[in-house]
PDB file of C-alpha atoms in Angstrom:
ATOM      1  CA  GLY B 104     -15.453  27.826  12.857  1.00 53.00           C
ATOM      2  CA  ALA B 105     -11.978  28.721  11.775  1.00 80.00           C
ATOM      3  CA  GLY B 106     -10.746  25.205  11.179  1.00 92.00           C
ATOM      4  CA  VAL B 107     -11.858  21.640  10.684  1.00 96.00           C
ATOM      5  CA  SER B 108     -13.522  20.328  13.808  1.00 96.00           C
ATOM      6  CA  GLN B 109     -13.679  16.629  14.703  1.00 97.00           C
ATOM      7  CA  THR B 110     -15.593  14.963  17.487  1.00 97.00           C
ATOM      8  CA  PRO B 111     -15.032  13.059  19.634  1.00 97.00           C
ATOM      9  CA  SER B 112     -11.329  13.635  20.093  1.00 95.00           C
ATOM     10  CA  ASN B 113     -11.062  10.254  21.804  1.00 97.00           C
ATOM     11  CA  LYS B 114     -13.318   7.241  21.634  1.00 97.00           C
ATOM     12  CA  VAL B 115     -12.829   3.966  23.447  1.00 98.00           C
ATOM     13  CA  THR B 116     -15.157   1.151  22.519  1.00 97.00           C
ATOM     14  CA  GLU B 117     -15.442  -2.589  22.774  1.00 97.00           C
ATOM     15  CA  LYS B 118     -14.974  -5.016  19.939  1.00 97.00           C
ATOM     16  CA  GLY B 119     -18.175  -5.468  17.995  1.00 97.00           C
ATOM     17  CA  LYS B 120     -19.672  -2.090  18.845  1.00 97.00           C
ATOM     18  CA  TYR B 121     -20.825   0.602  16.417  1.00 98.00           C
ATOM     19  CA  VAL B 122     -18.987   3.935  16.258  1.00 98.00           C
ATOM     20  CA  GLU B 123     -19.690   7.293  14.622  1.00 98.00           C
ATOM     21  CA  LEU B 124     -17.053   9.964  14.107  1.00 98.00           C
ATOM     22  CA  ARG B 125     -18.068  13.475  13.100  1.00 98.00           C
ATOM     23  CA  CYS B 126     -16.316  16.072  10.973  1.00 98.00           C
ATOM     24  CA  ASP B 127     -17.292  19.717  10.567  1.00 97.00           C
ATOM     25  CA  PRO B 128     -15.263  21.174   7.684  1.00 96.00           C
ATOM     26  CA  ILE B 129     -14.203  24.731   7.024  1.00 94.00           C
ATOM     27  CA  SER B 130     -17.185  26.747   5.866  1.00 92.00           C
ATOM     28  CA  GLY B 131     -17.438  26.884   2.095  1.00 89.00           C
ATOM     29  CA  HIS B 132     -15.096  23.975   1.426  1.00 90.00           C
ATOM     30  CA  THR B 133     -16.769  21.652  -1.051  1.00 89.00           C
ATOM     31  CA  ALA B 134     -14.281  18.816  -0.803  1.00 90.00           C
ATOM     32  CA  LEU B 135     -14.061  16.643   2.307  1.00 93.00           C
ATOM     33  CA  TYR B 136     -11.709  13.736   2.973  1.00 94.00           C
ATOM     34  CA  TRP B 137     -11.381  11.024   5.564  1.00 96.00           C
ATOM     35  CA  TYR B 138      -7.979   9.496   6.304  1.00 96.00           C
ATOM     36  CA  ARG B 139      -6.816   6.931   8.837  1.00 96.00           C
ATOM     37  CA  GLN B 140      -3.434   7.120  10.540  1.00 94.00           C
ATOM     38  CA  SER B 141      -1.984   4.210  12.417  1.00 92.00           C
ATOM     39  CA  LEU B 142       0.954   4.592  14.769  1.00 87.00           C
ATOM     40  CA  GLY B 143       4.166   5.251  12.901  1.00 84.00           C
ATOM     41  CA  GLN B 144       2.451   5.491   9.538  1.00 88.00           C
ATOM     42  CA  GLY B 145       1.395   8.224   7.173  1.00 91.00           C
ATOM     43  CA  PRO B 146      -2.268   9.063   6.665  1.00 93.00           C
ATOM     44  CA  GLU B 147      -4.102   6.486   4.571  1.00 93.00           C
ATOM     45  CA  PHE B 148      -6.915   7.670   2.309  1.00 92.00           C
ATOM     46  CA  LEU B 149     -10.392   6.349   3.037  1.00 94.00           C
ATOM     47  CA  ILE B 150     -13.000   8.398   1.193  1.00 93.00           C
ATOM     48  CA  TYR B 151     -13.512  11.700  -0.614  1.00 90.00           C
ATOM     49  CA  PHE B 152     -16.695  13.780  -0.938  1.00 90.00           C
ATOM     50  CA  GLN B 153     -17.377  16.484  -3.450  1.00 87.00           C
ATOM     51  CA  GLY B 154     -20.503  18.138  -2.152  1.00 85.00           C
ATOM     52  CA  THR B 155     -22.944  15.548  -0.880  1.00 88.00           C
ATOM     53  CA  GLY B 156     -21.746  12.610  -2.922  1.00 86.00           C
ATOM     54  CA  ALA B 157     -18.911  10.213  -2.245  1.00 84.00           C
ATOM     55  CA  ALA B 158     -16.789  10.799  -5.328  1.00 82.00           C
ATOM     56  CA  ASP B 159     -14.168   8.249  -4.364  1.00 86.00           C
ATOM     57  CA  ASP B 160     -14.580   5.584  -1.686  1.00 90.00           C
ATOM     58  CA  SER B 161     -11.814   3.321  -2.930  1.00 88.00           C
ATOM     59  CA  GLY B 162      -9.894   3.572   0.340  1.00 91.00           C
ATOM     60  CA  LEU B 163     -12.591   2.153   2.600  1.00 94.00           C
ATOM     61  CA  PRO B 164     -11.125  -1.130   3.862  1.00 94.00           C
ATOM     62  CA  ASN B 165     -14.372  -3.133   3.868  1.00 94.00           C
ATOM     63  CA  ASP B 166     -18.129  -2.824   4.085  1.00 95.00           C
ATOM     64  CA  ARG B 167     -18.051  -2.188   7.820  1.00 97.00           C
ATOM     65  CA  PHE B 168     -16.949   1.341   7.004  1.00 97.00           C
ATOM     66  CA  PHE B 169     -19.375   3.900   5.634  1.00 96.00           C
ATOM     67  CA  ALA B 170     -19.472   7.688   5.468  1.00 96.00           C
ATOM     68  CA  VAL B 171     -22.143  10.246   4.706  1.00 95.00           C
ATOM     69  CA  ARG B 172     -22.340  13.954   4.045  1.00 94.00           C
ATOM     70  CA  PRO B 173     -26.070  14.547   3.591  1.00 93.00           C
ATOM     71  CA  GLU B 174     -26.089  18.330   3.284  1.00 90.00           C
ATOM     72  CA  GLY B 175     -22.672  18.879   1.791  1.00 86.00           C
ATOM     73  CA  SER B 176     -21.129  20.131   4.994  1.00 92.00           C
ATOM     74  CA  VAL B 177     -20.815  17.942   8.104  1.00 96.00           C
ATOM     75  CA  SER B 178     -19.725  14.370   7.494  1.00 97.00           C
ATOM     76  CA  THR B 179     -20.012  11.269   9.652  1.00 98.00           C
ATOM     77  CA  LEU B 180     -17.770   8.230   9.379  1.00 98.00           C
ATOM     78  CA  LYS B 181     -19.555   5.122  10.602  1.00 97.00           C
ATOM     79  CA  ILE B 182     -17.852   1.895  11.608  1.00 98.00           C
ATOM     80  CA  GLN B 183     -19.911  -1.207  12.297  1.00 97.00           C
ATOM     81  CA  ARG B 184     -18.830  -4.245  14.308  1.00 97.00           C
ATOM     82  CA  THR B 185     -15.557  -2.635  15.281  1.00 97.00           C
ATOM     83  CA  GLU B 186     -12.420  -4.749  15.426  1.00 97.00           C
ATOM     84  CA  ARG B 187      -9.193  -4.176  17.329  1.00 96.00           C
ATOM     85  CA  GLY B 188      -7.444  -3.483  14.031  1.00 95.00           C
ATOM     86  CA  ASP B 189      -9.679  -0.464  13.531  1.00 97.00           C
ATOM     87  CA  SER B 190      -7.819   1.315  16.315  1.00 97.00           C
ATOM     88  CA  ALA B 191      -6.195   4.403  14.792  1.00 97.00           C
ATOM     89  CA  VAL B 192      -6.508   8.153  14.518  1.00 95.00           C
ATOM     90  CA  TYR B 193      -9.168   9.103  12.006  1.00 97.00           C
ATOM     91  CA  LEU B 194      -8.398  12.382  10.303  1.00 96.00           C
ATOM     92  CA  CYS B 195     -10.804  14.585   8.440  1.00 97.00           C
ATOM     93  CA  ALA B 196      -9.711  17.253   5.978  1.00 95.00           C
ATOM     94  CA  SER B 197     -11.440  19.766   3.769  1.00 93.00           C
ATOM     95  CA  SER B 198     -10.347  21.696   0.718  1.00 90.00           C
ATOM     96  CA  PRO B 199     -11.816  24.487  -1.355  1.00 84.00           C
ATOM     97  CA  GLY B 200     -11.154  22.551  -4.537  1.00 75.00           C
ATOM     98  CA  ARG B 201      -9.353  19.668  -6.172  1.00 65.00           C
ATOM     99  CA  THR B 202      -5.994  21.340  -6.615  1.00 66.00           C
ATOM    100  CA  GLY B 203      -5.477  23.012  -3.307  1.00 75.00           C
ATOM    101  CA  GLU B 204      -4.008  21.844  -0.083  1.00 85.00           C
ATOM    102  CA  LEU B 205      -6.020  19.921   2.462  1.00 90.00           C
ATOM    103  CA  PHE B 206      -6.800  21.444   5.834  1.00 93.00           C
ATOM    104  CA  PHE B 207      -6.848  18.790   8.542  1.00 94.00           C
ATOM    105  CA  GLY B 208      -8.661  18.516  11.810  1.00 95.00           C
ATOM    106  CA  GLU B 209      -6.916  17.236  14.910  1.00 94.00           C
ATOM    107  CA  GLY B 210      -8.355  13.798  14.496  1.00 94.00           C
ATOM    108  CA  SER B 211     -10.466  11.327  16.431  1.00 96.00           C
ATOM    109  CA  ARG B 212      -8.456   8.682  18.233  1.00 96.00           C
ATOM    110  CA  LEU B 213     -10.363   5.400  18.202  1.00 98.00           C
ATOM    111  CA  THR B 214      -9.360   2.589  20.522  1.00 97.00           C
ATOM    112  CA  VAL B 215     -11.120  -0.744  20.205  1.00 97.00           C
ATOM    113  CA  LEU B 216     -10.620  -2.985  23.216  1.00 96.00           C
TER     114      LEU B 216
ATOM    115  CA  ALA Z 245       0.133   4.341  -9.470  1.00 73.00           C
ATOM    116  CA  GLN Z 246       1.370   7.180  -7.383  1.00 79.00           C
ATOM    117  CA  SER Z 247       3.808   6.724  -4.522  1.00 87.00           C
ATOM    118  CA  VAL Z 248       5.946   8.750  -2.179  1.00 93.00           C
ATOM    119  CA  ALA Z 249       9.150   7.673  -0.475  1.00 95.00           C
ATOM    120  CA  GLN Z 250      10.677   9.287   2.566  1.00 97.00           C
ATOM    121  CA  PRO Z 251      13.890   7.313   2.910  1.00 96.00           C
ATOM    122  CA  GLU Z 252      14.772   8.513   6.404  1.00 96.00           C
ATOM    123  CA  ASP Z 253      12.608   7.592   9.373  1.00 95.00           C
ATOM    124  CA  GLN Z 254      14.604   9.916  11.607  1.00 97.00           C
ATOM    125  CA  VAL Z 255      16.704  13.035  11.013  1.00 98.00           C
ATOM    126  CA  ASN Z 256      18.735  14.665  13.766  1.00 98.00           C
ATOM    127  CA  VAL Z 257      20.256  18.103  13.375  1.00 98.00           C
ATOM    128  CA  ALA Z 258      21.851  20.597  15.723  1.00 98.00           C
ATOM    129  CA  GLU Z 259      20.051  23.839  16.392  1.00 98.00           C
ATOM    130  CA  GLY Z 260      21.220  26.542  13.999  1.00 97.00           C
ATOM    131  CA  ASN Z 261      22.398  24.071  11.359  1.00 98.00           C
ATOM    132  CA  PRO Z 262      20.675  23.659   7.998  1.00 97.00           C
ATOM    133  CA  LEU Z 263      18.212  20.788   7.726  1.00 97.00           C
ATOM    134  CA  THR Z 264      17.014  18.633   4.850  1.00 97.00           C
ATOM    135  CA  VAL Z 265      14.164  16.130   4.889  1.00 98.00           C
ATOM    136  CA  LYS Z 266      14.117  13.998   1.778  1.00 98.00           C
ATOM    137  CA  CYS Z 267      11.191  13.022  -0.421  1.00 98.00           C
ATOM    138  CA  THR Z 268      10.997  11.273  -3.770  1.00 97.00           C
ATOM    139  CA  TYR Z 269       7.832  10.555  -5.699  1.00 94.00           C
ATOM    140  CA  SER Z 270       6.493   8.464  -8.515  1.00 91.00           C
ATOM    141  CA  VAL Z 271       3.522   9.504 -10.646  1.00 85.00           C
ATOM    142  CA  SER Z 272       2.419   8.881 -14.195  1.00 80.00           C
ATOM    143  CA  GLY Z 273       1.792  12.526 -14.969  1.00 80.00           C
ATOM    144  CA  ASN Z 274       2.645  15.901 -13.526  1.00 82.00           C
ATOM    145  CA  PRO Z 275       2.574  16.004  -9.769  1.00 87.00           C
ATOM    146  CA  TYR Z 276       1.185  18.335  -7.200  1.00 90.00           C
ATOM    147  CA  LEU Z 277       3.556  18.055  -4.212  1.00 93.00           C
ATOM    148  CA  PHE Z 278       2.981  19.001  -0.591  1.00 95.00           C
ATOM    149  CA  TRP Z 279       4.731  19.030   2.758  1.00 97.00           C
ATOM    150  CA  TYR Z 280       2.863  18.754   6.029  1.00 96.00           C
ATOM    151  CA  VAL Z 281       4.082  18.852   9.619  1.00 96.00           C
ATOM    152  CA  GLN Z 282       2.526  17.053  12.572  1.00 94.00           C
ATOM    153  CA  TYR Z 283       3.215  18.006  16.158  1.00 90.00           C
ATOM    154  CA  PRO Z 284       2.450  15.526  18.974  1.00 83.00           C
ATOM    155  CA  ASN Z 285      -1.262  14.832  19.378  1.00 76.00           C
ATOM    156  CA  ARG Z 286      -2.126  17.368  16.699  1.00 80.00           C
ATOM    157  CA  GLY Z 287      -3.485  17.226  13.187  1.00 84.00           C
ATOM    158  CA  LEU Z 288      -1.408  17.782  10.094  1.00 92.00           C
ATOM    159  CA  GLN Z 289      -0.484  21.361   9.276  1.00 93.00           C
ATOM    160  CA  PHE Z 290       0.205  22.492   5.724  1.00 93.00           C
ATOM    161  CA  LEU Z 291       3.737  23.836   5.134  1.00 95.00           C
ATOM    162  CA  LEU Z 292       4.061  24.372   1.408  1.00 95.00           C
ATOM    163  CA  LYS Z 293       3.135  23.076  -2.019  1.00 93.00           C
ATOM    164  CA  TYR Z 294       4.415  22.878  -5.569  1.00 93.00           C
ATOM    165  CA  ILE Z 295       1.843  23.170  -8.319  1.00 87.00           C
ATOM    166  CA  THR Z 296       3.692  24.754 -11.219  1.00 84.00           C
ATOM    167  CA  GLY Z 297       6.210  27.487 -11.924  1.00 85.00           C
ATOM    168  CA  ASP Z 298       9.321  28.206  -9.904  1.00 89.00           C
ATOM    169  CA  ASN Z 299      10.967  25.012  -8.711  1.00 92.00           C
ATOM    170  CA  LEU Z 300      11.853  26.565  -5.364  1.00 95.00           C
ATOM    171  CA  VAL Z 301       8.809  27.112  -3.209  1.00 95.00           C
ATOM    172  CA  LYS Z 302       8.757  28.886   0.118  1.00 95.00           C
ATOM    173  CA  GLY Z 303       6.371  28.060   2.895  1.00 94.00           C
ATOM    174  CA  SER Z 304       5.533  28.555   6.528  1.00 91.00           C
ATOM    175  CA  TYR Z 305       8.037  28.888   9.384  1.00 92.00           C
ATOM    176  CA  GLY Z 306      10.989  29.555   7.053  1.00 95.00           C
ATOM    177  CA  PHE Z 307      10.764  26.207   5.271  1.00 97.00           C
ATOM    178  CA  GLU Z 308      11.333  25.799   1.564  1.00 97.00           C
ATOM    179  CA  ALA Z 309      11.380  22.912  -0.877  1.00 97.00           C
ATOM    180  CA  GLU Z 310      12.889  22.362  -4.282  1.00 95.00           C
ATOM    181  CA  PHE Z 311      11.066  20.479  -7.006  1.00 95.00           C
ATOM    182  CA  ASN Z 312      13.502  18.485  -9.121  1.00 95.00           C
ATOM    183  CA  LYS Z 313      11.741  16.805 -12.018  1.00 92.00           C
ATOM    184  CA  SER Z 314      14.739  14.841 -13.300  1.00 93.00           C
ATOM    185  CA  GLN Z 315      15.370  13.330  -9.878  1.00 94.00           C
ATOM    186  CA  THR Z 316      11.653  13.141  -9.008  1.00 94.00           C
ATOM    187  CA  SER Z 317      12.446  14.730  -5.671  1.00 96.00           C
ATOM    188  CA  PHE Z 318      10.904  17.381  -3.467  1.00 97.00           C
ATOM    189  CA  HIS Z 319      13.228  17.769  -0.492  1.00 98.00           C
ATOM    190  CA  LEU Z 320      12.237  20.021   2.395  1.00 98.00           C
ATOM    191  CA  LYS Z 321      14.892  22.447   3.630  1.00 98.00           C
ATOM    192  CA  LYS Z 322      15.494  25.148   6.181  1.00 97.00           C
ATOM    193  CA  PRO Z 323      18.694  27.211   6.473  1.00 97.00           C
ATOM    194  CA  SER Z 324      18.776  27.287  10.269  1.00 97.00           C
ATOM    195  CA  ALA Z 325      16.942  24.731  12.397  1.00 97.00           C
ATOM    196  CA  LEU Z 326      15.079  25.610  15.577  1.00 97.00           C
ATOM    197  CA  VAL Z 327      14.318  23.284  18.482  1.00 96.00           C
ATOM    198  CA  SER Z 328      10.644  24.054  17.857  1.00 94.00           C
ATOM    199  CA  ASP Z 329      10.952  22.502  14.379  1.00 96.00           C
ATOM    200  CA  SER Z 330      11.125  19.082  16.030  1.00 96.00           C
ATOM    201  CA  ALA Z 331       8.108  17.204  14.702  1.00 96.00           C
ATOM    202  CA  LEU Z 332       6.938  14.586  12.209  1.00 96.00           C
ATOM    203  CA  TYR Z 333       7.086  15.664   8.571  1.00 97.00           C
ATOM    204  CA  PHE Z 334       5.063  14.159   5.738  1.00 97.00           C
ATOM    205  CA  CYS Z 335       5.522  14.526   2.011  1.00 97.00           C
ATOM    206  CA  ALA Z 336       2.432  14.024  -0.164  1.00 94.00           C
ATOM    207  CA  VAL Z 337       1.648  13.872  -3.872  1.00 91.00           C
ATOM    208  CA  ARG Z 338      -1.399  14.169  -6.081  1.00 86.00           C
ATOM    209  CA  ASP Z 339      -1.167  12.710  -9.569  1.00 74.00           C
ATOM    210  CA  LEU Z 340      -2.812  15.023 -12.070  1.00 66.00           C
ATOM    211  CA  ARG Z 341      -2.902  12.512 -14.889  1.00 63.00           C
ATOM    212  CA  THR Z 342      -4.931   9.947 -13.017  1.00 59.00           C
ATOM    213  CA  GLY Z 343      -7.216  12.632 -11.707  1.00 58.00           C
ATOM    214  CA  ALA Z 344      -6.840  11.142  -8.266  1.00 60.00           C
ATOM    215  CA  ASN Z 345      -8.756  13.201  -5.813  1.00 66.00           C
ATOM    216  CA  ASN Z 346      -6.727  12.398  -2.740  1.00 78.00           C
ATOM    217  CA  LEU Z 347      -3.249  13.154  -1.561  1.00 86.00           C
ATOM    218  CA  PHE Z 348      -0.986  10.135  -1.185  1.00 89.00           C
ATOM    219  CA  PHE Z 349       1.281  10.453   1.850  1.00 93.00           C
ATOM    220  CA  GLY Z 350       4.701   9.117   2.656  1.00 94.00           C
ATOM    221  CA  THR Z 351       5.418   7.308   5.897  1.00 94.00           C
ATOM    222  CA  GLY Z 352       6.878  10.376   7.544  1.00 96.00           C
ATOM    223  CA  THR Z 353      10.260  11.542   8.847  1.00 97.00           C
ATOM    224  CA  ARG Z 354      10.754  12.439  12.475  1.00 97.00           C
ATOM    225  CA  LEU Z 355      12.940  15.529  12.783  1.00 97.00           C
ATOM    226  CA  THR Z 356      14.737  16.149  16.048  1.00 97.00           C
ATOM    227  CA  VAL Z 357      16.595  19.420  16.511  1.00 97.00           C
ATOM    228  CA  ILE Z 358      19.170  19.147  19.251  1.00 97.00           C
ATOM    229  CA  PRO Z 359      19.792  22.233  21.358  1.00 95.00           C
TER     230      PRO Z 359
END
């Protein structure tokens, strides 16, 4: 596709449930990023992939959060035992390299009841 | 550590007037600097970036920004504001010295252009 695609656009779940958020980056972009944006805040870095490997996962808040990119394209952010504080918009971005701008998807809005 | 400050949560400007959205940064090395815009219920859209070279960079929708190394600033400007410019604007920085892979974002400035 022309841009970064994220699904679902909205996800409502109950506390304690497991959630997967998917990101399909721009074709050919080797770098992929996950950010989290809470209301009234700027995007907060979670994890960065270069190819298939997680090159930097220093932003993941705890071990309930995990992300994969098995074939170097589509990525899935996985959240176990969701908590109400996990409610936010999860943004995915891709980039052709380390020095260029990031191209963002429209985000997945997660609401944990 | 890298950081970005957007000192104004809200900027109001009349349509047709010049606008400025302020951004200052702190990095240990040379910065890559970016501006993004976010419209309601949409993802972030890239406006412009400074990598090297001319301190005045021009971007999308008539926006420009000036890199000022001595003041560690990268203010976003537009000569004549449009109502459609009303949105949330984010400044971001990447620190080359640390080799940080991610962009670090400010908290955003909401621009309202009054007709």
